[in-house]
Amino acid sequence: MPFLFLIAFTLVSAFLLSKYLSKCQTKNLPRGSLGYPLIGETLSFIRAQREDRGWDWLEERILKHGSVFKTSLMGSPTVVIIGQAGNKFVLGAEEDVFAPKQPATMQGILGKQNILELTGSRYRLIKGALVTFLKPESLQNYIKEMDSLAKTLILRETKEKDTIKAAFFMKKLTFTMACNILFGIRDEYTIEALFKEFASASKALWSLPINFPGTVYWKGLRARSSIANLSLPILRKKREDLSNDAIIDNCITLVIASHDTSTILLSLMIRQLARDPEIYKKVLEEQMDIVKKREGKEDKLTWAEIQKMKYTWQVAQELMRTIPTVFGGFRKALKDTSYAGYAIPKGWQVFWSSDGTHMNNDIFENRKSPIPPYAYMAFGGGVHTCIGNEFARVETLTTIHNLVTMYEWSQLNPEEVITRQPMPYPSMHLPIKIKPRRLF
């Protein structure tokens, strides 16, 4: 019966999709393939991501069809637009042209009232509520707590050990920090339970929109329900003027966004410092100089010290360029429009990719002028630029400061490859050998 149901669902979906696409035949659509009914090219796209060949997947189609092409991803016909001008067109468009609507799987996991889905006054309301504790003035009050929490968790993880799986530990550290700092969730049992559920929810973000027992998406929806049951009683205290759905939707979105992206960035930095002695030396010198200048004062990070970590943050920014934490993003066309002479029908998705500009040597390596807008896309662009970018910077620098000043390390598997889940992640959880450092 499950198999017959899946066949029937696929056939019906294929029929509806063919009827919809028939309306677009007279339009000047971009070249490309919509792939299989319902599935489209989603499976090959996800497979390429897992093998860290996302850019190769795009480049194959760019070489064949050009920098604007059509495909079908996550259950929806999609126009892919590559390049700096394309990024500006998509992310800088008016909200009545392109809405920040995500694929069905992302919307199902994150919820319809998450900030990535909203526009207009509703977007401004949710953004205002979240920014109150993400703006620099608020973050200054979190520095000591972040510093203390990072140090405590690092010491706990490394106690009586000389090796750790750094990427997995970074997942737990950033998740615990998000729960503590952003939402005031400090009960260890609750954090551990939420950690497991968020892992399932994250995996379902880029999956096929098939809600059937056993599928990745089905597991993700169940995880979302568990997250709501575990966290809503706590989060109601922060509700302000938001509904229960808005609280849960944006809690899930904010935790996934802050926790997953920071995990990846920290893991990549640990990996890079182990692989490049020159960079490691400069980061160490910068961090140790901060410690030395305290002159016996309180052994806690300050906001002023965070601002001195310029080289360390430059390393982080370069890693976000060469291995973007976010590969790209979706918008939905609310009206018929066009780009570069090609039609984009109402209802279609539009996809932009950070690699389309990040890998452009003319912009980043051979430049003689400042980087143009919509070229460095680590935090997106336009009205919906990531509101948590400053939180990510402070969290990353605080954690690296403690790691570098407390330990030295080496990578146990230098040939370990990066995979995407859908964010880049060391395939073996980045095992490293650690050794306590003597400060002076």
Phi, psi and omega in degrees: 000314179301321182293317179296322178298317181296320178296314180299317180299317181295317181295316179297316180298320180296320180296312181296321180293319180295321178297318181294317184289333180298332178291340186260004187295329182278351181279157178274073181287153175298158174290163179137182182237138176272359175068210182280156175304140179064305184289324183061230176249022184299315185297317179291326178295312180294320179298318178297321178299313182298330179267009183056041177241028181302316180292323176300319179300315178292317185295325176303319182281327177296316180295329183273321189241344184106177186283358172233118181212163180255152176203192174220121184229139176054036175086011183218138174299140191222138169256123178263129181236121186247138173118167184296317178295323178293318176302317180295319180298316184284307187278340180263002183289156174296152185290345176273357176260302178239123176262146179284053179273132182265164176304161186305321182294317179294320180294322180295320181282315185276336180096154185286344181255015177287154189297337179288345184258346193266158175221171172060218186294326180294319176298316181295325179294310181294317179299317179299320180293321182284323183294337181303330179245013176245349182286157183307322181298324178284320182298329179302328180282347183265349189305309183297320179293319177299314181299312180296318181293317179300314180297317180297314182292322178295314179297320180295318183291325186266358182301123179057031177232151172240000173221145175217158172269097192298319183294318179294320178296320178298325176301312182290321181296310183292327178293314179298320180294319178298316180297315182291305190284314187277326188234001177066023177269112186238351179291122186295324179296316180295317180298317180295317179295317179295323180302315180294319181290321178295328177298317178292320180296318181298319181297334185273353185301313178249085180215175176286139183281060179246106181269078182227138184314127178099340180285160179300318182294318178301316179295323179295321179293322176295321178296319178301317179298319179294321178299317180299315181295325183282323191257336185302317179302328180280318187285341178303332181294340182253016194292333186051239181253023185263149175285167178301318179298317180296322179297309182294314182303315184277336171297310181298314181298314184292319180294314180298315182295314185283320185284313183291315182293319179293323176304311182296313182298315179296319179297316180294326178291317177301317179297315182294318180295328177287333186264342185232096183302326182291315178295317179302317181298317182291320177296316180299316180299318180295317182287321180290329177296324177296317180296315183296325184282357177287334175052050175080003179287180182308132185276059179225144177296150176236165177299320180298323179291323177302320181292341180277351185274053186290315182292319179302319179289328175298320176299315180298316181297320179293323176294322177292338175282309186282331176228078186302133177293326177248117185290326181177189182205168184247150166226164178237132180285123179268350177209162174298132177214187180209159177212132178054034178086358180255144179281142170238103186291150173304135179095345179280155172277155169236135182238131174246155181230133178295327181298336181300333176247326183299329182268007181273107183295331179296332180275316192252338182245330182251018186284148174240006181220169181302155179296128183289159177300152178064023175253319176264110193245026182302328180241026180076206181190170179075200182302326185263029172305141183308125181278351182260015184296324180287323176298317179298319180297312182294317180298317180296311183293323178297315182291315180296322178303313181292319180297311185292321182279343181261331187216159164243155185208165175222152181277128183283332181232082184301338181269005181303131183267162177262134174239165179243136186227033004269002177269154183297136185208133177301129189296338181247019180068017175056066175292132179229153174262128186244154179215126179302143181259140172267119187297308183223000000 
